[in-house]
Coordinates of C-alpha atoms in Angstrom, one line a residue:
M1 CA -15.2 8.3 21.5
K2 CA -13.9 5.9 19.0
Y3 CA -11.7 7.0 16.0
I4 CA -11.5 5.3 12.5
I5 CA -9.1 5.9 9.5
I6 CA -10.2 4.2 6.3
L7 CA -7.4 4.4 3.7
G8 CA -8.1 3.8 0.0
D9 CA -4.4 3.4 -1.1
G10 CA -3.6 5.5 -4.3
M11 CA -7.4 6.4 -4.6
A12 CA -6.7 9.9 -5.9
G13 CA -5.7 10.8 -9.3
E14 CA -5.9 13.2 -12.4
P15 CA -8.7 14.2 -14.8
L16 CA -9.2 11.8 -17.7
E17 CA -10.3 12.6 -21.1
C18 CA -11.9 9.3 -21.4
I19 CA -14.3 9.9 -18.5
G20 CA -15.2 13.4 -19.4
G21 CA -12.4 15.1 -17.7
K22 CA -13.2 13.7 -14.3
T23 CA -10.9 11.8 -12.0
T24 CA -11.7 8.2 -11.1
M25 CA -12.8 9.3 -7.6
E26 CA -15.3 11.8 -9.3
Q27 CA -16.5 9.2 -11.8
A28 CA -17.1 6.4 -9.3
L29 CA -20.7 6.1 -7.8
T30 CA -20.0 6.6 -4.0
P31 CA -23.2 7.5 -2.3
E32 CA -21.9 6.6 1.1
M33 CA -18.9 9.0 0.8
D34 CA -21.0 11.7 -0.8
R35 CA -23.4 11.3 2.1
L36 CA -20.8 11.8 4.6
A37 CA -19.4 14.7 2.8
K38 CA -22.4 16.7 3.5
M39 CA -21.5 16.5 7.2
S40 CA -17.7 16.6 7.0
E41 CA -14.8 18.6 6.8
I42 CA -13.2 18.3 3.4
G43 CA -9.6 19.5 2.5
L44 CA -6.3 18.6 1.0
V45 CA -3.4 17.3 2.8
S46 CA 0.2 16.6 1.8
M47 CA 1.3 13.1 3.2
V48 CA 4.8 13.1 1.5
P49 CA 7.4 15.6 2.7
E50 CA 9.1 17.6 0.0
G51 CA 12.1 15.8 -1.4
M52 CA 11.0 12.3 -0.3
A53 CA 9.7 9.6 -2.6
P54 CA 6.0 9.3 -2.9
G55 CA 5.6 5.8 -1.6
S56 CA 3.1 4.1 0.5
D57 CA 5.7 3.6 3.2
T58 CA 6.4 7.5 3.8
A59 CA 2.8 8.4 3.2
N60 CA 1.3 5.8 5.7
L61 CA 3.8 6.8 8.4
S62 CA 2.5 10.4 7.9
V63 CA -1.1 9.2 8.1
L64 CA -0.4 7.5 11.6
G65 CA 1.4 10.8 12.8
Y66 CA 4.9 9.7 12.3
N67 CA 7.1 12.3 10.6
P68 CA 8.8 10.4 7.7
E69 CA 11.7 12.8 7.8
V70 CA 12.5 11.5 11.3
Y71 CA 11.4 7.9 11.4
Y72 CA 11.6 6.5 7.8
T73 CA 14.6 4.1 7.2
G74 CA 13.3 2.4 4.2
R75 CA 10.2 0.3 2.9
S76 CA 11.6 -3.2 3.4
P77 CA 12.6 -2.9 7.0
L78 CA 8.9 -2.0 7.8
E79 CA 7.8 -5.2 5.9
A80 CA 10.4 -7.2 7.8
L81 CA 8.6 -6.4 11.1
S82 CA 5.4 -7.7 9.7
I83 CA 6.8 -11.1 8.5
G84 CA 8.7 -11.4 11.9
V85 CA 12.2 -11.2 10.6
G86 CA 14.7 -10.2 13.3
M87 CA 17.0 -7.6 12.1
E88 CA 20.4 -6.8 13.6
E89 CA 21.9 -3.4 13.5
D90 CA 24.0 -3.9 10.5
D91 CA 21.5 -6.0 8.4
V92 CA 19.8 -4.5 5.3
S93 CA 16.5 -5.7 4.1
F94 CA 15.2 -5.3 0.5
R95 CA 11.7 -5.9 -1.0
C96 CA 11.8 -8.7 -3.4
N97 CA 9.1 -8.5 -5.9
L98 CA 8.1 -11.3 -8.3
V99 CA 7.8 -9.5 -11.5
T100 CA 7.0 -10.1 -15.0
L101 CA 9.7 -9.4 -17.7
T102 CA 9.5 -9.8 -21.4
E103 CA 10.9 -13.1 -22.6
D104 CA 12.6 -12.1 -25.8
A105 CA 15.2 -14.9 -26.5
S106 CA 17.1 -12.6 -28.8
L107 CA 17.9 -10.2 -26.0
P108 CA 20.1 -10.4 -22.8
Y109 CA 18.4 -10.1 -19.4
E110 CA 19.5 -6.3 -19.3
D111 CA 17.6 -5.6 -22.3
Q112 CA 14.2 -7.1 -21.4
R113 CA 11.4 -4.8 -20.4
I114 CA 9.2 -4.8 -17.3
V115 CA 5.7 -5.7 -18.0
D116 CA 4.0 -6.2 -14.6
H117 CA 5.3 -5.5 -11.2
S118 CA 3.0 -8.0 -9.5
S119 CA 2.9 -10.9 -12.1
D120 CA -0.9 -10.5 -12.5
E121 CA -1.1 -10.4 -8.5
I122 CA 0.2 -14.0 -8.3
N123 CA -1.3 -15.7 -5.4
T124 CA 0.8 -16.4 -2.3
R125 CA 0.8 -20.2 -2.8
D126 CA 2.4 -20.1 -6.3
A127 CA 4.7 -17.3 -5.0
G128 CA 5.9 -19.7 -2.2
V129 CA 6.9 -22.5 -4.7
L130 CA 8.9 -20.2 -6.7
L131 CA 10.6 -18.7 -3.6
E132 CA 11.7 -22.1 -2.6
V133 CA 13.4 -22.4 -6.0
L134 CA 15.1 -19.1 -5.5
K135 CA 16.4 -20.3 -2.0
E136 CA 17.8 -23.5 -3.4
E137 CA 19.2 -22.4 -6.8
V138 CA 19.9 -18.6 -6.7
L139 CA 20.3 -17.3 -3.1
K140 CA 24.1 -16.5 -2.3
P141 CA 25.8 -16.8 1.0
G142 CA 25.1 -13.9 3.5
F143 CA 21.5 -13.6 2.1
E144 CA 18.0 -14.7 3.4
L145 CA 14.9 -15.0 1.7
Y146 CA 11.4 -14.8 3.4
R147 CA 7.9 -15.2 1.9
G148 CA 5.4 -12.4 2.3
T149 CA 2.0 -12.0 0.5
S150 CA 1.4 -12.4 -3.2
Y151 CA 4.2 -10.8 -5.1
R152 CA 5.7 -9.0 -2.2
H153 CA 8.6 -10.8 -0.4
L154 CA 11.7 -9.8 1.6
L155 CA 15.5 -10.4 1.0
L156 CA 17.7 -9.9 4.0
W157 CA 21.5 -9.3 3.6
K158 CA 23.4 -9.8 6.7
N159 CA 26.0 -7.1 7.4
G160 CA 25.1 -5.6 4.1
H161 CA 25.0 -2.0 2.7
E162 CA 22.1 0.2 1.6
M163 CA 21.7 1.6 -2.0
E164 CA 19.2 3.4 -3.9
L165 CA 17.1 0.9 -6.1
T166 CA 14.1 1.6 -8.3
P167 CA 10.5 0.3 -7.5
P168 CA 9.4 -1.8 -10.3
H169 CA 5.9 0.1 -10.4
D170 CA 7.8 3.3 -11.4
I171 CA 9.3 1.8 -14.6
L172 CA 6.5 -0.4 -16.2
T173 CA 7.1 -1.0 -20.0
N174 CA 10.8 0.3 -19.7
Q175 CA 13.9 -1.6 -20.6
I176 CA 15.4 -2.5 -17.3
R177 CA 19.2 -2.0 -18.0
E178 CA 19.5 1.5 -16.4
Y179 CA 17.6 0.5 -13.3
L180 CA 19.5 -2.7 -12.3
P181 CA 21.5 -2.7 -9.0
G182 CA 25.2 -1.9 -9.3
D183 CA 25.9 -4.5 -6.6
P184 CA 27.3 -7.5 -8.4
M185 CA 25.7 -10.1 -6.1
L186 CA 22.4 -8.5 -6.3
L187 CA 22.4 -8.3 -10.0
A188 CA 23.6 -11.9 -10.3
M189 CA 20.7 -13.1 -8.3
M190 CA 18.2 -11.2 -10.3
K191 CA 19.7 -12.6 -13.6
E192 CA 19.9 -16.1 -12.3
S193 CA 16.3 -15.7 -11.1
Y194 CA 15.1 -15.0 -14.6
R195 CA 17.0 -18.1 -15.8
V196 CA 15.4 -20.5 -13.4
L197 CA 11.9 -19.1 -13.2
K198 CA 10.8 -18.4 -16.7
E199 CA 10.7 -22.1 -17.6
H200 CA 9.3 -23.2 -14.2
P201 CA 6.3 -25.4 -14.3
V202 CA 4.3 -22.8 -12.2
N203 CA 4.9 -20.2 -14.8
L204 CA 4.3 -22.5 -17.7
K205 CA 0.9 -23.2 -16.2
R206 CA 0.3 -19.5 -15.6
K207 CA 1.0 -18.6 -19.2
A208 CA -1.2 -21.6 -20.4
Q209 CA -4.1 -20.0 -18.2
G210 CA -3.6 -16.5 -19.8
L211 CA -1.8 -15.2 -16.8
R212 CA 1.6 -13.3 -16.7
P213 CA 4.6 -15.5 -15.3
A214 CA 6.5 -14.4 -12.3
N215 CA 9.8 -14.8 -14.1
S216 CA 12.2 -12.6 -12.3
A217 CA 13.1 -11.4 -8.7
W218 CA 13.3 -7.6 -8.4
F219 CA 15.1 -6.0 -5.3
W220 CA 14.3 -2.5 -4.0
G221 CA 13.3 -0.5 -0.9
A222 CA 16.6 -1.1 1.0
G223 CA 16.8 -0.1 4.6
K224 CA 18.0 -0.8 8.2
R225 CA 16.0 -1.7 11.2
P226 CA 13.4 1.0 12.0
K227 CA 12.6 2.4 15.4
L228 CA 9.1 3.7 15.9
P229 CA 7.6 5.3 19.0
D230 CA 4.7 3.3 20.6
F231 CA 1.5 4.4 19.2
Q232 CA -0.6 4.2 22.3
E233 CA 2.1 6.1 24.4
K234 CA 2.3 8.7 21.8
T235 CA -1.5 9.3 21.2
G236 CA -3.2 7.6 24.3
K237 CA -5.3 5.5 22.0
R238 CA -5.3 1.6 21.7
G239 CA -5.2 0.8 18.0
V240 CA -5.7 -1.9 15.6
M241 CA -4.3 -2.3 12.0
I242 CA -6.4 -4.0 9.5
S243 CA -4.6 -4.5 6.2
A244 CA -3.5 -7.3 3.7
V245 CA -0.2 -5.4 3.1
D246 CA 2.9 -6.4 5.0
L247 CA 4.1 -2.8 4.8
L248 CA 1.1 -1.7 6.9
K249 CA 1.3 -4.6 9.2
G250 CA 5.1 -3.7 9.7
I251 CA 4.3 -0.2 10.7
A252 CA 1.6 -1.5 13.2
A253 CA 4.2 -4.1 14.6
G254 CA 6.9 -1.3 15.0
S255 CA 4.5 1.0 16.8
G256 CA 2.8 -1.5 19.0
M257 CA -0.7 -1.7 17.4
K258 CA -2.6 -5.0 17.2
I259 CA -2.6 -6.5 13.8
V260 CA -5.9 -8.0 12.8
H261 CA -5.8 -10.7 10.1
V262 CA -8.8 -11.0 7.9
E263 CA -9.4 -14.2 5.9
G264 CA -9.5 -13.5 2.1
A265 CA -7.9 -10.1 2.4
D266 CA -5.2 -10.1 -0.3
G267 CA -4.6 -6.6 -1.5
G268 CA -6.4 -7.2 -4.8
L269 CA -9.6 -5.9 -6.4
H270 CA -11.6 -8.8 -4.9
T271 CA -10.4 -8.5 -1.4
N272 CA -12.6 -9.1 1.6
Y273 CA -14.1 -5.7 2.0
E274 CA -16.8 -6.8 4.3
G275 CA -14.4 -8.9 6.5
K276 CA -12.2 -5.9 7.1
A277 CA -15.3 -3.6 8.1
Q278 CA -16.6 -6.2 10.4
A279 CA -13.2 -6.8 12.0
A280 CA -12.9 -3.1 12.6
V281 CA -16.3 -2.9 14.2
R282 CA -15.7 -5.8 16.5
A283 CA -12.3 -4.3 17.8
L284 CA -14.0 -1.0 18.5
L285 CA -17.4 -2.0 19.9
D286 CA -16.6 -5.6 21.4
E287 CA -13.0 -5.5 22.2
G288 CA -12.6 -2.1 23.6
Y289 CA -10.1 -0.6 21.2
D290 CA -10.1 3.3 20.6
F291 CA -8.9 3.4 17.1
A292 CA -9.1 1.3 14.0
Y293 CA -6.9 1.9 10.8
I294 CA -8.5 0.0 7.9
H295 CA -6.2 0.0 4.8
V296 CA -7.4 -1.1 1.3
E297 CA -4.8 -1.7 -1.3
A298 CA -7.0 -2.2 -4.4
P299 CA -7.3 1.3 -5.8
D300 CA -3.4 1.7 -6.0
E301 CA -3.0 -1.8 -7.6
M302 CA -5.6 -0.9 -10.3
G303 CA -3.8 2.5 -10.8
H304 CA -0.6 0.6 -11.4
Q305 CA -2.3 -1.6 -13.9
G306 CA -3.5 1.5 -15.7
S307 CA -7.1 0.3 -15.7
V308 CA -9.7 3.1 -15.5
E309 CA -12.7 0.7 -15.2
K310 CA -11.0 -1.5 -12.4
K311 CA -9.9 1.5 -10.4
I312 CA -13.3 3.0 -10.4
R313 CA -14.8 -0.3 -9.4
A314 CA -12.2 -0.6 -6.4
I315 CA -13.3 2.8 -5.2
E316 CA -17.1 1.8 -5.5
F317 CA -16.3 -1.5 -3.6
L318 CA -14.6 0.7 -0.9
D319 CA -17.6 2.8 -0.6
Q320 CA -20.4 0.2 -0.6
R321 CA -18.8 -2.9 0.9
L322 CA -16.6 -1.4 3.7
I323 CA -17.3 2.3 4.5
R324 CA -21.1 1.9 4.5
I325 CA -20.9 -1.1 6.7
V326 CA -18.7 0.6 9.1
R327 CA -20.9 3.7 9.2
E328 CA -24.0 1.7 9.7
A329 CA -22.6 -0.3 12.6
M330 CA -21.3 2.7 14.4
D331 CA -24.5 4.6 14.0
A332 CA -26.5 1.6 15.3
S333 CA -24.2 1.3 18.3
G334 CA -25.0 4.9 19.5
E335 CA -21.1 5.2 20.3
P336 CA -19.7 8.5 19.4
Y337 CA -17.0 8.3 16.7
R338 CA -15.0 10.4 14.2
L339 CA -14.2 9.1 10.9
L340 CA -11.3 10.1 8.6
I341 CA -11.3 8.9 5.0
L342 CA -8.4 9.5 2.6
P343 CA -5.8 8.2 0.2
D344 CA -2.1 8.1 1.2
H345 CA -0.9 9.4 -2.2
P346 CA -2.3 9.7 -5.8
T347 CA -1.8 6.9 -8.3
P348 CA -2.9 8.5 -11.5
I349 CA -3.9 6.0 -14.3
A350 CA -1.7 7.8 -17.0
A351 CA 1.4 7.6 -14.8
R352 CA 0.7 4.2 -13.4
T353 CA 2.8 5.1 -10.3
H354 CA 2.6 7.3 -7.3
T355 CA 3.0 11.0 -7.2
A356 CA 3.5 13.4 -4.4
D357 CA 0.6 15.7 -4.9
P358 CA -1.7 16.5 -2.1
V359 CA -4.8 14.2 -1.5
P360 CA -8.3 15.0 -0.5
Y361 CA -9.4 14.0 3.1
L362 CA -12.8 13.7 4.6
L363 CA -13.2 14.1 8.4
Y364 CA -16.7 13.1 9.6
D365 CA -18.1 13.8 12.9
R366 CA -21.8 12.8 13.6
K367 CA -22.3 15.9 15.6
R368 CA -21.5 18.1 12.7
P369 CA -24.3 20.0 10.9
E370 CA -25.0 19.6 7.3
N371 CA -23.0 22.3 5.7
G372 CA -20.2 20.4 3.9
A373 CA -19.6 19.5 0.3
E374 CA -21.8 17.9 -2.1
S375 CA -19.4 15.1 -2.7
Y376 CA -15.8 14.0 -1.7
C377 CA -13.3 14.1 -4.4
E378 CA -10.2 16.1 -5.4
R379 CA -12.4 18.9 -6.9
T380 CA -14.3 19.5 -3.7
A381 CA -11.1 19.3 -1.7
V382 CA -9.4 22.0 -3.7
Q383 CA -12.6 24.3 -3.5
S384 CA -12.7 24.0 0.2
G385 CA -9.4 26.1 0.5
R386 CA -8.2 23.9 3.4
W387 CA -4.6 22.5 3.1
E388 CA -2.5 20.9 5.7
K389 CA 1.2 21.0 4.5
N390 CA 2.5 18.5 7.2
G391 CA 0.4 15.4 6.8
Y392 CA 1.6 13.8 10.0
H393 CA -0.4 16.5 11.9
L394 CA -3.8 15.5 10.5
I395 CA -4.3 12.6 13.0
E396 CA -4.0 15.2 15.7
H397 CA -7.0 16.8 14.1
L398 CA -8.9 13.5 14.1
F399 CA -8.2 12.9 17.8
E400 CA -8.8 16.7 18.6
Y401 CA -5.6 17.2 20.6

């Protein structure tokens, strides 16, 4: 038996008047997921424990069967595992986003507003140039800066201390003053990054091209080195992780799963969906792995952008360019398999950030008769009457133990 999780990050949402009171999942044309729904168990699951922040970090730990209340130590330390940053016991790592702030010359840094948490999804090449500038002109002693992917990077504070900091995607359009770090060194580096980046040639070129500049560093997601039980020892399944996002790769590295790198997978709307699907099929059918986790960031990014059209398109791409390919290949192989499709958390268009609401899941088993729902979305999940309160138990249902 083979096992597959396909996760559309932030795919769930809330009804929108502009599309007739439907959610983006309902509005999207998803013939593949709707076909599977007729032979699947549909239900709701809460992936974020009560009282914890609804992040992709806590939620994806739950999806993989790790109780976040036990194993979560912060987002950035998980990303550090992916990048290969060795953390000592007393080190603290931070996510370093390259963000877009307003550039009102009449206002100090503290009174600027945050425009975009991703700087128009800046490419990794341009981001790397800007990070080198930060290393040379901004970084203070005791800190190290590491390149990640796109706008997502990492700051390591040797013998540092943890603190609560605000994710930039939670405060889009807000004035930043009340969300800045209280630590004077972190604040000084953020202010200095704005000074040196806003006039950098990379950003001047981006503005000339109609793109948003990556004009400030933003630190958040602090935490210490995590310790996750080995996934294969825990479940008895050899697993692979397929994702463009360092957070997911970090969870995989920390739990002993193989990380599969797919060329052209970048976490954006036009990521390499087909390449991810084909990589999963190869791992399962040719390389002998028992379990594949395929993570797609695009619906979440489009939710943060507040774009109804793009989020719908991301869900449709997931359906036709990834799920369909996986399903057809697995069916053609004759190999028995079970497939779980779900988001980790909602990213509603109106909120432009994550919420902790339960999400719909679809659990497909080819042996199941056609007595499921007519479609897969939030509405049919609610109608099912099924609800798993502790999301980290759902994977046990997938593996049937």
